[in-house]
Short mmCIF file of C-alpha atoms in Angstrom, two decimals:
data_model
loop_
_atom_site.label_atom_id
_atom_site.label_comp_id
_atom_site.label_asym_id
_atom_site.label_seq_id
_atom_site.Cartn_x
_atom_site.Cartn_y
_atom_site.Cartn_z
CA MET M 98 14.91 -14.95 -137.78
CA PHE M 99 15.94 -18.30 -139.99
CA ILE M 100 13.59 -17.23 -143.18
CA PHE M 101 14.94 -13.53 -142.55
CA THR M 102 18.55 -15.25 -142.88
CA LEU M 103 18.10 -16.76 -146.00
CA ILE M 104 16.51 -14.03 -147.90
CA TYR M 105 19.26 -11.89 -146.84
CA LEU M 106 21.65 -14.46 -148.20
CA CYS M 107 19.67 -14.80 -151.46
CA LEU M 108 20.08 -11.17 -151.88
CA ASP M 109 23.74 -11.18 -150.88
CA PHE M 110 24.60 -13.51 -152.57
CA TYR M 111 23.07 -12.06 -156.06
CA TYR M 112 24.08 -8.61 -155.56
CA GLY M 113 27.59 -9.50 -153.16
CA PHE M 114 26.79 -6.82 -149.84
CA THR M 115 29.61 -9.27 -148.22
CA ILE M 116 32.15 -9.28 -151.56
CA LYS M 117 31.93 -5.95 -152.38
CA THR M 118 32.81 -5.21 -148.01
CA ILE M 119 35.71 -7.80 -148.37
CA ILE M 120 37.10 -6.80 -151.65
CA LYS M 121 36.95 -2.79 -151.17
CA GLY M 122 40.96 -1.42 -151.11
CA CYS M 123 41.95 -3.48 -153.54
CA LEU M 124 43.45 -3.44 -157.03
CA GLU M 125 43.23 -5.20 -160.14
CA ILE M 126 46.58 -5.97 -160.84
CA LYS M 127 46.42 -5.89 -164.41
CA THR M 128 46.85 -2.23 -163.67
CA ILE M 129 49.71 -2.43 -161.65
CA PRO M 130 53.06 -2.43 -164.67
CA GLU M 131 55.43 -3.82 -161.95
CA LEU M 132 53.26 -6.93 -161.12
CA ASP M 133 52.75 -7.82 -164.99
CA PHE M 134 54.88 -11.23 -164.46
CA LEU M 135 51.92 -12.07 -161.53
CA GLN M 136 48.91 -11.27 -164.01
CA LYS M 137 50.62 -13.37 -166.66
CA ASN M 138 50.78 -16.35 -164.21
CA PHE M 139 47.18 -15.86 -163.71
CA ASP M 140 46.33 -15.84 -167.12
CA GLU M 141 48.62 -18.87 -167.59
CA THR M 142 47.03 -20.79 -164.93
CA ILE M 143 43.37 -20.13 -165.10
CA LYS M 144 43.28 -21.81 -168.81
CA ASN M 145 43.65 -25.42 -166.78
CA PHE M 146 40.22 -24.47 -165.14
CA ASP M 147 36.83 -24.07 -166.29
CA LEU M 148 36.36 -20.99 -165.19
CA LYS M 149 35.42 -17.35 -166.67
CA ASN M 150 35.34 -13.87 -165.71
CA VAL M 151 37.46 -13.97 -162.68
CA THR M 152 39.28 -10.72 -161.33
CA PHE M 153 42.83 -11.08 -159.89
CA LEU M 154 42.95 -8.34 -156.94
CA LEU M 155 45.70 -7.10 -154.66
CA GLN M 156 44.86 -6.20 -150.89
CA GLU M 157 47.45 -4.58 -148.85
CA SER M 158 48.22 -6.68 -146.05
CA LYS M 159 51.04 -7.64 -143.91
CA GLU M 160 49.44 -10.60 -143.64
CA ILE M 161 50.86 -13.50 -145.35
CA ASN M 162 47.17 -14.65 -147.20
CA ALA M 163 45.83 -15.29 -150.60
CA PHE M 164 41.68 -16.18 -151.04
CA ALA M 165 39.07 -16.49 -153.17
CA VAL M 166 35.35 -15.10 -152.67
CA LEU M 167 32.46 -14.92 -155.86
CA SER M 168 28.79 -14.00 -155.54
CA LEU M 169 26.03 -15.27 -158.34
CA ARG M 170 28.08 -12.78 -160.70
CA LYS M 171 31.48 -12.29 -159.75
CA LYS M 172 34.21 -14.02 -158.98
CA TYR M 173 37.56 -13.02 -157.45
CA VAL M 174 41.20 -14.30 -156.58
CA ILE M 175 42.60 -11.74 -153.81
CA ILE M 176 46.18 -12.14 -152.94
CA THR M 177 48.11 -10.30 -150.24
CA THR M 178 51.10 -7.86 -150.60
CA GLU M 179 53.04 -9.70 -148.21
CA MET M 180 52.25 -13.12 -149.78
CA VAL M 181 53.82 -11.29 -153.16
CA GLU M 182 56.85 -10.47 -151.22
CA HIS M 183 57.24 -14.34 -149.30
CA ILE M 184 56.72 -15.90 -152.51
CA LEU M 185 59.51 -13.81 -153.86
CA LYS M 186 61.56 -14.21 -150.79
CA SER M 187 61.60 -17.81 -150.68
CA PHE M 188 63.19 -18.34 -153.98
CA ASP M 189 66.28 -17.22 -156.09
CA THR M 190 64.93 -18.25 -159.58
CA GLN M 191 62.41 -16.53 -161.79
CA GLU M 192 61.17 -19.71 -163.06
CA ALA M 193 60.25 -21.15 -159.47
CA GLN M 194 58.77 -17.97 -158.29
CA ASP M 195 56.42 -18.40 -161.13
CA LYS M 196 55.97 -21.83 -160.27
CA ALA M 197 54.92 -21.11 -156.42
CA PHE M 198 52.74 -18.18 -157.95
CA GLN M 199 50.97 -20.91 -160.28
CA GLY M 200 50.03 -23.05 -157.65
CA LEU M 201 49.38 -20.91 -155.04
CA ILE M 202 46.60 -19.43 -157.67
CA ALA M 203 45.67 -23.06 -159.31
CA HIS M 204 44.78 -23.63 -155.16
CA GLU M 205 42.37 -20.50 -155.09
CA LEU M 206 40.94 -21.30 -158.48
CA SER M 207 39.66 -24.54 -156.91
CA HIS M 208 37.65 -22.88 -154.27
CA LEU M 209 36.22 -20.85 -156.80
CA ILE M 210 35.49 -23.63 -159.40
CA ASN M 211 33.70 -25.48 -156.39
CA TRP M 212 32.24 -22.25 -154.60
CA ASP M 213 33.97 -23.20 -151.49
CA SER M 214 33.20 -19.58 -150.15
CA LEU M 215 29.10 -20.20 -150.00
CA PRO M 216 29.15 -21.65 -146.24
CA ASN M 217 31.29 -18.50 -145.23
CA LEU M 218 28.68 -16.43 -146.89
CA ILE M 219 26.14 -18.03 -145.17
CA LEU M 220 27.48 -17.81 -141.89
CA LEU M 221 28.31 -13.69 -142.63
CA SER M 222 24.56 -13.66 -143.62
CA GLY M 223 23.49 -14.85 -140.63
CA GLN M 224 25.79 -12.64 -138.33
CA VAL M 225 24.78 -9.86 -140.04
CA VAL M 226 20.41 -10.58 -140.04
CA ALA M 227 21.33 -11.76 -135.86
CA VAL M 228 23.00 -8.18 -135.16
CA ILE M 229 20.07 -6.55 -136.82
CA LEU M 230 17.40 -8.27 -134.76
CA SER M 231 19.49 -7.75 -132.15
CA ASN M 232 19.63 -3.96 -132.29
CA ILE M 233 16.15 -3.82 -133.37
CA LEU M 234 15.10 -6.33 -129.81
CA THR M 235 17.37 -4.20 -127.70
CA PHE M 236 15.79 -0.71 -129.43
CA VAL M 237 12.20 -1.89 -128.39
CA SER M 238 13.03 -2.90 -124.84
CA THR M 239 15.00 -0.24 -124.15
CA LEU M 240 11.96 2.03 -125.12
CA VAL M 241 9.47 0.00 -122.95
CA ILE M 242 11.26 0.19 -120.34
CA ARG M 243 11.61 3.71 -120.35
CA ILE M 244 8.27 4.46 -121.42
CA ILE M 245 7.21 1.53 -117.97
CA SER M 246 9.93 3.83 -115.64
CA ILE M 247 8.60 7.42 -116.26
CA ILE M 248 4.97 5.48 -114.22
CA PRO M 249 5.34 6.06 -110.83
CA ILE M 250 3.65 2.98 -109.70
CA VAL M 251 4.99 0.38 -112.19
CA SER M 252 8.72 1.81 -112.00
CA LEU M 253 10.24 -1.06 -110.14
CA PHE M 254 8.57 -3.28 -112.41
CA ALA M 255 11.11 -1.67 -115.44
CA VAL M 256 14.33 -2.01 -113.12
CA ILE M 257 13.14 -5.72 -112.78
CA VAL M 258 12.53 -6.36 -116.21
CA THR M 259 15.91 -4.62 -116.70
CA TYR M 260 17.65 -7.30 -115.11
CA ILE M 261 15.88 -9.92 -116.67
CA PHE M 262 16.79 -8.92 -120.08
CA LEU M 263 20.50 -8.33 -119.09
CA PHE M 264 20.30 -11.50 -117.83
CA LEU M 265 18.79 -13.51 -120.84
CA GLN M 266 21.18 -11.76 -122.86
CA PHE M 267 24.21 -12.72 -121.04
CA CYS M 268 22.76 -15.92 -120.77
CA LEU M 269 22.37 -16.19 -124.47
CA ASN M 270 25.89 -14.80 -124.93
CA MET M 271 27.33 -17.38 -122.95
CA ILE M 272 25.80 -20.13 -124.49
CA TYR M 273 26.96 -18.58 -128.10
CA SER M 274 30.48 -18.49 -126.86
CA PHE M 275 31.07 -21.24 -125.02
CA ILE M 276 28.63 -23.89 -126.71
CA LEU M 277 27.40 -22.95 -129.95
CA GLN M 278 30.37 -21.30 -131.62
CA PRO M 279 32.91 -24.26 -130.59
CA LEU M 280 30.82 -26.87 -132.16
CA TYR M 281 30.18 -24.87 -134.92
CA LEU M 282 33.83 -23.87 -135.28
CA LEU M 283 34.90 -28.03 -134.89
CA ILE M 284 32.61 -29.35 -137.43
CA GLU M 285 33.52 -26.52 -140.29
CA ARG M 286 37.08 -26.72 -139.72
CA PHE M 287 37.40 -30.33 -140.29
CA PHE M 288 35.67 -30.10 -143.59
CA GLY M 289 37.58 -26.63 -144.01
CA ARG M 290 40.66 -28.97 -143.97
CA VAL M 291 39.38 -31.31 -146.51
CA ILE M 292 38.37 -28.61 -148.94
CA GLU M 293 42.12 -27.48 -148.51
CA HIS M 294 43.67 -31.07 -149.66
CA ARG M 295 40.88 -30.97 -151.96
CA SER M 296 42.17 -27.57 -153.64
CA ASP M 297 46.00 -28.98 -153.11
CA TYR M 298 44.99 -31.76 -154.99
CA GLN M 299 43.37 -30.06 -157.83
CA SER M 300 45.96 -27.76 -158.13
CA ALA M 301 48.51 -30.07 -158.30
CA LYS M 302 46.26 -32.03 -161.17
CA ALA M 303 45.78 -28.39 -162.82
CA LEU M 304 49.62 -27.94 -163.12
CA SER M 305 51.56 -31.04 -162.01
CA TRP M 306 52.81 -31.42 -158.15
CA GLU M 307 55.99 -29.28 -158.75
CA SER M 308 54.00 -26.00 -158.36
CA MET M 309 51.88 -26.32 -155.57
CA TYR M 310 54.80 -28.32 -153.84
CA LEU M 311 56.97 -25.06 -153.85
CA CYS M 312 53.92 -23.12 -153.08
CA LEU M 313 53.75 -25.44 -149.94
CA ASN M 314 57.73 -25.27 -149.27
CA SER M 315 57.93 -21.44 -149.19
CA LEU M 316 55.33 -21.24 -146.23
CA MET M 317 57.00 -24.08 -143.98
CA ALA M 318 58.97 -21.53 -142.17
CA LEU M 319 56.03 -20.12 -141.14
CA ASN M 320 55.38 -20.47 -137.39
CA GLY M 321 52.52 -23.38 -136.53
CA ASN M 322 52.60 -23.93 -140.20
CA THR M 323 54.05 -27.73 -139.39
CA PHE M 324 50.86 -28.76 -137.49
CA ASN M 325 47.32 -28.90 -136.62
CA SER M 326 44.91 -29.10 -134.32
CA SER M 327 41.30 -30.04 -134.57
CA PHE M 328 40.41 -26.26 -134.41
CA SER M 329 43.12 -25.33 -137.14
CA THR M 330 41.04 -24.05 -140.70
CA HIS M 331 43.91 -25.85 -142.58
CA PRO M 332 45.94 -28.90 -142.71
CA SER M 333 49.61 -29.08 -141.39
CA THR M 334 51.76 -28.07 -144.20
CA ILE M 335 53.97 -31.44 -144.06
CA ASN M 336 50.33 -33.57 -144.77
CA ARG M 337 49.75 -31.35 -147.51
CA ILE M 338 52.93 -32.00 -149.20
CA LEU M 339 52.79 -35.56 -148.44
CA HIS M 340 49.27 -35.23 -150.07
CA ILE M 341 49.66 -33.95 -153.38
CA TYR M 342 53.44 -35.42 -153.75
CA LYS M 343 54.18 -36.80 -157.64
CA ILE M 344 50.23 -36.02 -158.63
CA GLU M 345 50.95 -35.99 -162.28
CA LYS M 346 49.16 -33.36 -164.78
CA SER M 347 45.83 -33.97 -165.84
CA PRO M 348 45.42 -33.54 -169.74
CA GLU M 349 42.03 -32.32 -169.15
CA ASN M 350 40.94 -29.12 -167.60
CA ILE M 351 39.36 -29.14 -163.72
CA GLU M 352 35.74 -29.03 -163.54
CA VAL M 353 33.29 -30.15 -161.16
CA SER M 354 29.84 -31.90 -161.61
CA PHE M 355 26.78 -29.92 -161.31
CA PHE M 356 25.68 -31.09 -158.25
CA SER M 357 29.00 -30.50 -156.62
CA LYS M 358 28.83 -27.11 -157.37
CA TYR M 359 25.34 -26.07 -156.59
CA PHE M 360 24.47 -28.55 -153.77
CA SER M 361 24.85 -25.66 -151.03
CA LEU M 362 23.31 -22.77 -153.28
CA ILE M 363 20.24 -25.91 -153.91
CA LEU M 364 20.14 -26.59 -150.37
CA VAL M 365 19.80 -22.72 -149.34
CA PHE M 366 16.55 -22.10 -151.87
CA ALA M 367 14.85 -25.04 -151.00
CA SER M 368 15.27 -24.31 -146.89
CA LEU M 369 14.20 -21.14 -148.26
CA VAL M 370 11.29 -22.36 -150.26
CA LEU M 371 9.94 -24.68 -147.74
CA SER M 372 10.35 -22.34 -145.12
CA ILE M 373 8.26 -20.08 -146.54
CA TYR M 374 5.48 -22.39 -147.34
CA PHE M 375 5.48 -24.29 -143.87
CA LEU M 376 4.90 -20.28 -142.85
CA VAL M 377 2.13 -19.74 -145.08
CA MET M 378 0.29 -23.83 -144.52
CA ASN M 379 0.55 -23.37 -140.93
CA PHE M 380 -0.04 -19.66 -140.26
CA ASN M 381 -3.28 -20.13 -138.39
CA HIS M 382 -1.44 -22.58 -136.32
CA LEU M 383 1.14 -20.66 -135.30
CA ASN M 384 -0.07 -20.76 -131.38
CA TYR M 385 -0.83 -23.92 -131.25
CA LEU M 386 2.22 -25.14 -132.11
CA ASN M 387 4.19 -22.78 -129.50
CA GLU M 388 2.16 -24.27 -127.03
CA ILE M 389 3.47 -27.69 -128.50
CA LEU M 390 7.02 -26.26 -128.09
CA LYS M 391 6.43 -24.99 -124.51
CA ASP M 392 5.89 -28.32 -123.76
CA TYR M 393 8.21 -29.76 -125.11
CA LEU M 394 10.67 -28.07 -123.43
CA ALA M 395 8.73 -28.18 -119.99
CA LEU M 396 8.97 -32.32 -120.52
CA PHE M 397 12.74 -31.57 -121.25
CA TYR M 398 13.72 -29.84 -118.62
CA SER M 399 11.56 -32.43 -116.17
CA SER M 400 13.31 -35.55 -117.40
CA THR M 401 16.37 -33.79 -117.76
CA LYS M 402 16.14 -33.02 -113.78
CA ASP M 403 15.08 -36.12 -113.17
CA LEU M 404 17.77 -37.54 -114.06
CA LEU M 405 20.36 -35.75 -112.96
CA PHE M 406 18.66 -36.53 -109.54
CA TYR M 407 18.58 -40.65 -110.33
CA ILE M 408 22.17 -40.23 -111.36
CA HIS M 409 23.19 -38.67 -107.74
CA GLU M 410 20.54 -40.82 -106.05
CA THR M 411 21.93 -44.03 -107.26
CA LYS M 412 25.93 -42.77 -107.68
CA LEU M 413 25.64 -43.47 -111.08
CA TYR M 414 28.23 -41.05 -112.00
CA LEU M 415 30.78 -43.11 -110.99
CA PRO M 416 30.62 -45.61 -113.34
CA ILE M 417 29.96 -42.95 -115.67
CA VAL M 418 33.34 -40.83 -114.83
CA VAL M 419 35.32 -44.54 -115.33
CA ALA M 420 33.37 -45.00 -118.15
CA ILE M 421 34.75 -42.08 -119.90
CA ILE M 422 38.50 -42.31 -118.73
CA ALA M 423 38.40 -46.04 -119.53
CA ALA M 424 37.41 -44.56 -123.39
CA PHE M 425 40.02 -41.87 -123.13
CA LEU M 426 42.78 -44.49 -121.82
CA THR M 427 41.60 -47.11 -124.92
CA PHE M 428 41.90 -44.48 -128.11
CA TYR M 429 45.29 -43.62 -126.20
CA ILE M 430 46.26 -47.00 -126.21
CA LEU M 431 45.58 -47.76 -129.83
CA LYS M 432 46.69 -44.86 -131.19
CA LYS M 433 50.15 -46.15 -129.53
CA ILE M 434 49.86 -49.55 -130.81
CA SER M 435 48.89 -48.06 -134.78
CA LEU M 436 52.27 -45.91 -134.59
CA PHE M 437 54.07 -48.95 -133.28
CA VAL M 438 52.44 -51.04 -136.46
CA LYS M 439 53.61 -48.42 -138.50
CA LYS M 440 56.82 -47.86 -137.10
CA ILE M 441 57.69 -51.55 -137.92
CA TYR M 442 56.11 -51.37 -141.70
CA VAL M 443 58.15 -48.47 -142.37
CA SER M 444 61.23 -49.70 -140.78
CA LYS M 445 61.31 -52.40 -143.22
CA ASN M 446 60.85 -50.28 -146.27
CA LEU M 447 63.05 -47.90 -146.01
CA ASN M 448 65.11 -45.63 -148.48
CA ARG M 449 68.47 -45.41 -147.52
CA SER M 450 70.09 -44.29 -150.68
CA GLU M 451 67.91 -42.01 -153.15
CA ASN M 452 67.49 -38.56 -152.14
CA THR M 453 64.31 -36.82 -152.55
CA PRO M 454 62.36 -34.01 -152.65
CA ILE M 455 60.49 -34.56 -149.19
CA ASP M 456 63.79 -35.06 -147.36
CA PHE M 457 63.74 -31.71 -145.33
CA LEU M 458 60.31 -32.53 -144.33
CA LEU M 459 62.06 -34.91 -141.52
CA LEU M 460 63.61 -32.07 -139.94
CA TYR M 461 60.65 -30.43 -139.49
CA ALA M 462 59.29 -33.33 -137.99
CA ILE M 463 61.75 -33.79 -135.17
CA GLN M 464 61.84 -30.67 -134.19
CA ASN M 465 58.24 -30.75 -133.64
CA ASN M 466 58.68 -34.42 -132.14
CA ASP M 467 55.98 -35.32 -134.08
CA LEU M 468 56.59 -39.09 -134.94
CA ASN M 469 53.29 -39.81 -136.57
CA ALA M 470 54.25 -36.76 -139.52
CA PHE M 471 57.92 -38.59 -139.28
CA LEU M 472 56.54 -41.82 -139.84
CA ASN M 473 54.30 -40.58 -143.05
CA ILE M 474 57.48 -38.68 -144.68
CA LEU M 475 59.28 -42.17 -144.30
CA LYS M 476 56.69 -43.77 -145.82
CA SER M 477 56.03 -41.19 -148.95
CA GLY M 478 59.37 -42.52 -149.72
CA ALA M 479 61.69 -39.91 -147.79
CA ASN M 480 65.75 -40.86 -147.41
CA ILE M 481 66.54 -41.84 -143.89
CA ASP M 482 70.07 -41.17 -144.31
CA MET M 483 69.80 -38.04 -145.93
CA ILE M 484 72.45 -35.21 -145.61
CA PHE M 485 71.78 -31.65 -144.29
CA GLU M 486 74.28 -28.95 -144.66
CA GLY M 487 76.94 -31.75 -143.78
CA HIS M 488 75.19 -33.62 -140.74
CA THR M 489 73.21 -36.71 -140.74
CA ILE M 490 69.71 -36.76 -139.83
CA GLU M 491 71.08 -38.19 -136.17
CA THR M 492 73.18 -35.03 -135.83
CA TYR M 493 70.30 -32.71 -136.31
CA ALA M 494 67.95 -35.06 -133.78
CA GLN M 495 71.13 -34.35 -130.97
CA HIS M 496 70.73 -30.41 -131.74
CA MET M 497 67.28 -29.72 -131.90
CA ASN M 498 65.47 -32.87 -130.53
CA PRO M 499 67.66 -35.18 -128.46
CA LYS M 500 64.48 -37.27 -127.14
CA PHE M 501 63.67 -37.57 -131.01
CA LEU M 502 66.93 -40.01 -131.16
CA LYS M 503 65.49 -43.21 -129.72
CA HIS M 504 62.56 -43.10 -132.48
CA ILE M 505 65.28 -43.05 -135.33
CA GLU M 506 67.65 -45.61 -133.91
CA LYS M 507 64.51 -48.10 -133.61
CA ILE M 508 63.00 -47.36 -137.24
CA LYS M 509 66.86 -48.06 -138.60
CA GLY M 510 67.19 -51.09 -136.68
#
């Protein structure tokens, strides 16, 4: 299956089967007269990137989103109709709207220039191959079972085989749904958040921080955008704004190294070549390798069983549970100590006079009861004595989250 996946991936990356499915129904923005301003912003922004032959598309969708995809021969930036409407409604002036669109476009161009969509393409290709092989296996198994069921003597065997097949399929689905997929998502989304920070940074370097700031500012009002979890696809919007705050425009175009850009592709082709080489060189020894694998799995099962019996008989599970609880308590205490130290540092370096563009982020941190974000915003230079619609930050906290007042009082001293 691994080799089939790699072969399909290579064909998919060259011919763009998956990409054609993704962009189906999209329209080129340059063909839509009323969105001429959007195409102008795209043309102006792409000048700051070492990119060519990128098509700017509009997707009819109620989702506020924009994304970038590519194959070996074609590159696309797609923005949804709802995203266009959202940014237009978020700002009153044409200048602010243009800057927000340029920040968004630059962010997506960063994804393109770094080939960030390739890992997802690998995943989608793997899913396609898995579905194809699963359908083939199901068809063959069903055919064999039906043939067997016709024979009177072995019809009972056909029923047994059916239930065994269904049980194995159920077990595989459970392993995928509750172990493999969550583990993959945890790792993939961690790196995904790192990539989003990098794309924000490159957008700010291409245009200066104001454009990306306005783009992110328009997302602050959306539910779920001011905090994140280990399974979030994006960092919190607060952290994203702080990450690009005051970054100056680079005098040079944004470009990436050959290794950084083509690493994933090189890895895929190397895996394909090595897999085929291994298969050819060891074709006559596959049965032997199969026996080794069976012996290894049997040994693993036996060792695991013996270990579990040993833990049960010696009551070793009690120290293991205590150790796990102690580890969680240690982590909790260290987190509290870290916040305490950060609170002392911030309280000694407060901005209490000069208003800044990030002052309003303090309100979202209070609303979400996020002390760590509140301290990070102050650390970045926000004014703790800001006035919001005629009210102090204490008045706002009293109304939105009274429990947060104790943190403000301690920070102010």
